[in-house]
Structure formats: C-alpha cells, structure tokens
Amino acid sequence: MARNPVFQFPDRAQISPDFTGPRVAAIHGFMGRVLMQKHLLRWLRESGHRDTTMYGYFHAHTAIADDLCEVAANGRKVVIVGYSQGGFQAMKVARELRRRNTQVALLVTIAAGGLGRAFPGRWGFDLRRVPGNVDRCLNFFSEGDLLGEDKIRQWNLARPVQAGQQIENHCFPKNEQLSHVRLVTCYPESRVHPSVRGVLLDRLRAELEPMYTP
C-alpha cells in the first residue's frame, strides 16, 4: 500500500538563489506535522526566516544532512530545531554533520524526552551529548510534560563534549502548566504563554537575527 505523500516529503522553503541567511531545518515528532506547520514553521517563516524547511522525525538523517551541507558549502549558517522526537532526530542530524566536518551554528531541542524515548533502538546514542561541531545548543523542557520530560531531571540536560561549546538548558516550572503542545503554540498570539514567548521564541529570534549578512 502506498503511503500518503503528505507524510513523506519535507515542507520546503521557496527562496531566491541569492539568499544569504541561515538555513533552518525544523524537525517535528511523532504525529506532529500539522502542529509544527501551524505553529513553529509558520512562526519561523513569518519572523523572516524564509529558508526554513520542515522535516519529520522519520526522514533519513542523512538526507536532511545533505540539504544542510549544500548551503554550508556556500558559507551559510546551519540551524536545526527539533521538537519532541524531532529533537532526537535533530541531534542525530548534528552527529551526521560532524562526520562530514560541517558546523552547526545553533541546535535547538524542545520537549525531546519522556515517552519520546519509547523507541531507544532508533537512536542508539546518548541523546544529551551535544556533538562537538555544534557551536550553541538551547534545550527546552517543561516539568510535568509526560511526552517530553524525563522523570529524572538530570536526564533532561544537554551536555557539551568539548570546551568552547555553549550549552543552555531551560526548564519551565511545573506551576506554569506548559503541556507538550502548549510549549510550541505560537498562534493565535493571545494563546502564546508569556514564558514561551519570552524564554523560547524571543530567544530563538535573538539567536537567528545576527546570522544574516548585509
């Protein structure tokens, strides 16, 4: 039986050949395609980051790496944003880029833990060790999010593998009641949690803006 192609192919950006900004790979988790399209993908593109392509956690990490290496060879920055199991796949892509000697300017993982670890054989590596080719990693998780938070706090924390890496872990406290979905809710604006806006979205915007060349 043929699969529905909607769930197979990346949602690719349409940009001009002379675009010089970063390429952003946004990777969604299990059954998260529509959620990311409506929220994070839309927010990234509407915030001016036009070269943002959305992939799924099931897309081959080597194929995603191919797309990113293409622009890195032309001197453009590489950014990977992964949500839920897409955060695990983002780490896997970063590891593949390390194998290819390609630098990652920014790696962002959101709610990558909890029940997302249900298929450990798929990953086969320490999901919290940030590869040495990653300049900066921002890791976000919410207390009480069964789908995206590990039970033992230490298991949620991203760790560097070498000196010079900038790693930040941001935990949203339980009293803010940020569910797995609410963590990435960007629309309508009235539904965006103040902490998500201030800690996650504004920070992501601040990291991306300096990557554009005049």
mmCIF file of C-alpha atoms in Angstrom:
data_model
loop_
_atom_site.group_PDB
_atom_site.id
_atom_site.type_symbol
_atom_site.label_atom_id
_atom_site.label_comp_id
_atom_site.label_asym_id
_atom_site.label_seq_id
_atom_site.Cartn_x
_atom_site.Cartn_y
_atom_site.Cartn_z
ATOM 1 C CA MET A 1 0.000 0.000 0.000
ATOM 2 C CA ALA A 2 1.402 3.408 -0.956
ATOM 3 C CA ARG A 3 1.856 5.899 1.798
ATOM 4 C CA ASN A 4 0.220 9.308 1.682
ATOM 5 C CA PRO A 5 2.951 11.564 0.209
ATOM 6 C CA VAL A 6 1.926 14.390 2.544
ATOM 7 C CA PHE A 7 3.662 12.472 5.323
ATOM 8 C CA GLN A 8 6.758 11.637 3.299
ATOM 9 C CA PHE A 9 8.092 14.824 1.798
ATOM 10 C CA PRO A 10 9.599 17.844 3.541
ATOM 11 C CA ASP A 11 7.721 21.146 3.502
ATOM 12 C CA ARG A 12 10.390 23.049 1.601
ATOM 13 C CA ALA A 13 11.028 26.764 1.598
ATOM 14 C CA GLN A 14 10.863 28.803 -1.607
ATOM 15 C CA ILE A 15 13.774 31.242 -1.713
ATOM 16 C CA SER A 16 15.798 33.145 -4.280
ATOM 17 C CA PRO A 17 19.218 31.794 -5.329
ATOM 18 C CA ASP A 18 20.984 34.826 -3.846
ATOM 19 C CA PHE A 19 19.588 34.319 -0.332
ATOM 20 C CA THR A 20 22.427 34.514 2.215
ATOM 21 C CA GLY A 21 20.701 33.932 5.543
ATOM 22 C CA PRO A 22 20.801 30.727 7.577
ATOM 23 C CA ARG A 23 19.111 27.528 6.530
ATOM 24 C CA VAL A 24 16.818 26.239 9.257
ATOM 25 C CA ALA A 25 15.816 22.582 9.455
ATOM 26 C CA ALA A 26 12.697 22.261 11.629
ATOM 27 C CA ILE A 27 12.013 18.640 12.579
ATOM 28 C CA HIS A 28 8.698 17.547 14.076
ATOM 29 C CA GLY A 29 7.977 14.499 16.199
ATOM 30 C CA PHE A 30 5.523 11.602 16.014
ATOM 31 C CA MET A 31 2.194 12.773 14.506
ATOM 32 C CA GLY A 32 3.428 16.350 14.832
ATOM 33 C CA ARG A 33 3.491 17.517 11.218
ATOM 34 C CA VAL A 34 0.307 19.610 11.289
ATOM 35 C CA LEU A 35 1.120 21.030 14.718
ATOM 36 C CA MET A 36 4.520 22.254 13.538
ATOM 37 C CA GLN A 37 3.123 23.611 10.270
ATOM 38 C CA LYS A 38 0.529 25.667 12.128
ATOM 39 C CA HIS A 39 2.903 26.959 14.763
ATOM 40 C CA LEU A 40 6.715 26.757 14.749
ATOM 41 C CA LEU A 41 7.149 26.525 10.983
ATOM 42 C CA ARG A 42 4.732 29.376 10.366
ATOM 43 C CA TRP A 43 6.309 31.459 13.128
ATOM 44 C CA LEU A 44 9.836 30.968 11.784
ATOM 45 C CA ARG A 45 8.881 31.930 8.238
ATOM 46 C CA GLU A 46 6.732 34.881 9.299
ATOM 47 C CA SER A 47 9.580 36.077 11.519
ATOM 48 C CA GLY A 48 11.695 36.481 8.393
ATOM 49 C CA HIS A 49 13.497 33.130 8.362
ATOM 50 C CA ARG A 50 12.310 32.222 4.903
ATOM 51 C CA ASP A 51 14.710 29.361 4.303
ATOM 52 C CA THR A 52 13.073 27.075 6.848
ATOM 53 C CA THR A 53 12.248 23.550 5.703
ATOM 54 C CA MET A 54 10.182 21.202 7.834
ATOM 55 C CA TYR A 55 11.082 17.520 8.111
ATOM 56 C CA GLY A 56 9.696 14.679 10.196
ATOM 57 C CA TYR A 57 11.497 12.518 12.731
ATOM 58 C CA PHE A 58 11.116 9.671 10.205
ATOM 59 C CA HIS A 59 13.045 11.447 7.456
ATOM 60 C CA ALA A 60 16.508 9.995 6.948
ATOM 61 C CA HIS A 61 19.074 11.956 8.924
ATOM 62 C CA THR A 62 21.497 11.591 6.032
ATOM 63 C CA ALA A 63 19.043 13.243 3.618
ATOM 64 C CA ILE A 64 18.491 16.167 5.987
ATOM 65 C CA ALA A 65 22.258 16.480 6.358
ATOM 66 C CA ASP A 66 22.592 16.570 2.557
ATOM 67 C CA ASP A 67 20.311 19.616 2.402
ATOM 68 C CA LEU A 68 22.246 21.397 5.139
ATOM 69 C CA CYS A 69 25.684 20.608 3.735
ATOM 70 C CA GLU A 70 24.634 22.129 0.428
ATOM 71 C CA VAL A 71 24.304 25.609 1.950
ATOM 72 C CA ALA A 72 27.155 25.228 4.430
ATOM 73 C CA ALA A 73 29.484 24.734 1.468
ATOM 74 C CA ASN A 74 28.454 28.222 0.319
ATOM 75 C CA GLY A 75 29.280 29.799 3.655
ATOM 76 C CA ARG A 76 25.752 29.965 5.034
ATOM 77 C CA LYS A 77 24.878 29.134 8.643
ATOM 78 C CA VAL A 78 23.155 25.885 9.584
ATOM 79 C CA VAL A 79 20.416 25.808 12.235
ATOM 80 C CA ILE A 80 18.481 22.747 13.434
ATOM 81 C CA VAL A 81 15.293 22.999 15.511
ATOM 82 C CA GLY A 82 13.757 19.757 16.780
ATOM 83 C CA TYR A 83 10.505 19.275 18.677
ATOM 84 C CA SER A 84 9.563 16.123 20.622
ATOM 85 C CA GLN A 85 11.069 13.084 18.845
ATOM 86 C CA GLY A 86 12.194 15.573 16.242
ATOM 87 C CA GLY A 87 14.630 16.799 18.885
ATOM 88 C CA PHE A 88 16.254 13.376 18.948
ATOM 89 C CA GLN A 89 16.431 13.377 15.165
ATOM 90 C CA ALA A 90 17.945 16.872 15.277
ATOM 91 C CA MET A 91 20.741 15.507 17.449
ATOM 92 C CA LYS A 92 21.218 12.621 15.027
ATOM 93 C CA VAL A 93 21.488 15.050 12.105
ATOM 94 C CA ALA A 94 24.052 17.106 14.029
ATOM 95 C CA ARG A 95 26.110 13.954 14.586
ATOM 96 C CA GLU A 96 25.982 13.176 10.877
ATOM 97 C CA LEU A 97 27.126 16.717 10.081
ATOM 98 C CA ARG A 98 30.030 16.260 12.474
ATOM 99 C CA ARG A 99 31.042 13.182 10.496
ATOM 100 C CA ARG A 100 31.037 15.398 7.394
ATOM 101 C CA ASN A 101 33.028 18.180 9.091
ATOM 102 C CA THR A 102 30.101 20.604 8.868
ATOM 103 C CA GLN A 103 29.485 23.135 11.622
ATOM 104 C CA VAL A 104 26.077 23.734 13.216
ATOM 105 C CA ALA A 105 25.662 27.331 14.370
ATOM 106 C CA LEU A 106 22.598 26.595 16.509
ATOM 107 C CA LEU A 107 20.857 23.428 17.684
ATOM 108 C CA VAL A 108 17.509 23.826 19.466
ATOM 109 C CA THR A 109 15.723 20.906 21.119
ATOM 110 C CA ILE A 110 12.221 21.323 22.552
ATOM 111 C CA ALA A 111 10.466 18.733 24.733
ATOM 112 C CA ALA A 112 12.744 15.957 23.492
ATOM 113 C CA GLY A 113 12.401 13.291 26.165
ATOM 114 C CA GLY A 114 9.757 11.432 28.156
ATOM 115 C CA LEU A 115 7.680 8.997 26.129
ATOM 116 C CA GLY A 116 9.646 10.068 23.074
ATOM 117 C CA ARG A 117 12.262 7.577 24.253
ATOM 118 C CA ALA A 118 9.831 4.726 23.579
ATOM 119 C CA PHE A 119 11.962 3.555 20.641
ATOM 120 C CA PRO A 120 15.526 3.629 22.023
ATOM 121 C CA GLY A 121 16.833 1.343 19.290
ATOM 122 C CA ARG A 122 16.068 4.012 16.719
ATOM 123 C CA TRP A 123 18.603 6.407 18.207
ATOM 124 C CA GLY A 124 21.435 4.250 19.546
ATOM 125 C CA PHE A 125 23.451 7.024 21.181
ATOM 126 C CA ASP A 126 23.434 9.367 24.180
ATOM 127 C CA LEU A 127 20.735 11.872 23.247
ATOM 128 C CA ARG A 128 22.039 14.537 25.633
ATOM 129 C CA ARG A 129 25.661 14.705 24.465
ATOM 130 C CA VAL A 130 25.852 17.620 22.062
ATOM 131 C CA PRO A 131 28.259 16.879 19.175
ATOM 132 C CA GLY A 132 31.420 18.949 19.094
ATOM 133 C CA ASN A 133 30.525 20.624 15.780
ATOM 134 C CA VAL A 134 27.605 22.440 17.456
ATOM 135 C CA ASP A 135 28.513 25.992 18.468
ATOM 136 C CA ARG A 136 25.439 26.659 20.602
ATOM 137 C CA CYS A 137 22.653 24.417 21.892
ATOM 138 C CA LEU A 138 19.432 25.602 23.515
ATOM 139 C CA ASN A 139 17.462 22.817 25.193
ATOM 140 C CA PHE A 140 13.921 23.463 26.485
ATOM 141 C CA PHE A 141 11.661 21.193 28.535
ATOM 142 C CA SER A 142 8.661 21.545 30.835
ATOM 143 C CA GLU A 143 8.188 19.896 34.225
ATOM 144 C CA GLY A 144 5.218 17.559 34.163
ATOM 145 C CA ASP A 145 5.225 17.049 30.391
ATOM 146 C CA LEU A 146 4.984 13.254 30.204
ATOM 147 C CA LEU A 147 5.586 13.258 26.469
ATOM 148 C CA GLY A 148 8.675 15.442 26.573
ATOM 149 C CA GLU A 149 10.302 15.361 30.019
ATOM 150 C CA ASP A 150 12.401 12.576 31.505
ATOM 151 C CA LYS A 151 11.482 11.533 35.050
ATOM 152 C CA ILE A 152 14.977 12.112 36.389
ATOM 153 C CA ARG A 153 15.864 15.770 35.995
ATOM 154 C CA GLN A 154 19.500 15.098 35.111
ATOM 155 C CA TRP A 155 18.433 13.024 32.133
ATOM 156 C CA ASN A 156 16.885 16.130 30.540
ATOM 157 C CA LEU A 157 20.078 18.163 30.498
ATOM 158 C CA ALA A 158 22.111 18.642 27.334
ATOM 159 C CA ARG A 159 25.873 18.353 27.878
ATOM 160 C CA PRO A 160 28.899 19.522 25.888
ATOM 161 C CA VAL A 161 31.549 17.119 24.676
ATOM 162 C CA GLN A 162 34.351 19.654 24.422
ATOM 163 C CA ALA A 163 35.434 23.054 25.690
ATOM 164 C CA GLY A 164 34.056 26.106 23.934
ATOM 165 C CA GLN A 165 30.562 24.799 23.280
ATOM 166 C CA GLN A 166 27.749 26.972 24.609
ATOM 167 C CA ILE A 167 25.030 24.785 26.078
ATOM 168 C CA GLU A 168 21.920 26.107 27.828
ATOM 169 C CA ASN A 169 19.134 24.118 29.477
ATOM 170 C CA HIS A 170 15.837 25.904 30.111
ATOM 171 C CA CYS A 171 13.242 24.225 32.332
ATOM 172 C CA PHE A 172 9.717 25.626 32.530
ATOM 173 C CA PRO A 173 8.481 25.014 36.111
ATOM 174 C CA LYS A 174 5.500 22.790 36.772
ATOM 175 C CA ASN A 175 3.341 25.621 38.113
ATOM 176 C CA GLU A 176 3.298 27.175 34.631
ATOM 177 C CA GLN A 177 1.420 24.094 33.377
ATOM 178 C CA LEU A 178 3.034 24.057 29.964
ATOM 179 C CA SER A 179 1.885 20.930 28.174
ATOM 180 C CA HIS A 180 3.673 19.246 25.287
ATOM 181 C CA VAL A 181 1.540 21.164 22.787
ATOM 182 C CA ARG A 182 1.459 24.473 24.654
ATOM 183 C CA LEU A 183 5.263 24.623 24.544
ATOM 184 C CA VAL A 184 5.135 25.220 20.791
ATOM 185 C CA THR A 185 1.842 27.085 20.485
ATOM 186 C CA CYS A 186 2.597 30.279 18.541
ATOM 187 C CA TYR A 187 -0.867 31.181 17.207
ATOM 188 C CA PRO A 188 -3.154 32.897 17.872
ATOM 189 C CA GLU A 189 -0.895 35.308 19.729
ATOM 190 C CA SER A 190 -3.396 35.530 22.572
ATOM 191 C CA ARG A 191 -2.712 31.850 23.333
ATOM 192 C CA VAL A 192 1.071 32.111 23.446
ATOM 193 C CA HIS A 193 2.192 31.596 27.032
ATOM 194 C CA PRO A 194 4.257 34.571 28.287
ATOM 195 C CA SER A 195 7.134 32.283 29.268
ATOM 196 C CA VAL A 196 7.144 30.580 25.880
ATOM 197 C CA ARG A 197 7.282 33.977 24.212
ATOM 198 C CA GLY A 198 9.990 35.388 26.481
ATOM 199 C CA VAL A 199 12.178 32.357 27.114
ATOM 200 C CA LEU A 200 11.832 30.385 23.886
ATOM 201 C CA LEU A 201 10.532 32.418 20.936
ATOM 202 C CA ASP A 202 12.238 35.720 21.722
ATOM 203 C CA ARG A 203 15.473 33.888 22.422
ATOM 204 C CA LEU A 204 15.279 31.967 19.168
ATOM 205 C CA ARG A 205 14.651 35.213 17.303
ATOM 206 C CA ALA A 206 17.625 36.858 19.019
ATOM 207 C CA GLU A 207 19.924 33.984 18.054
ATOM 208 C CA LEU A 208 18.853 33.906 14.413
ATOM 209 C CA GLU A 209 18.856 37.598 13.532
ATOM 210 C CA PRO A 210 22.660 38.113 13.720
ATOM 211 C CA MET A 211 23.173 35.250 11.245
ATOM 212 C CA TYR A 212 22.049 37.368 8.307
ATOM 213 C CA THR A 213 24.753 39.066 6.272
ATOM 214 C CA PRO A 214 24.153 42.616 4.956
#
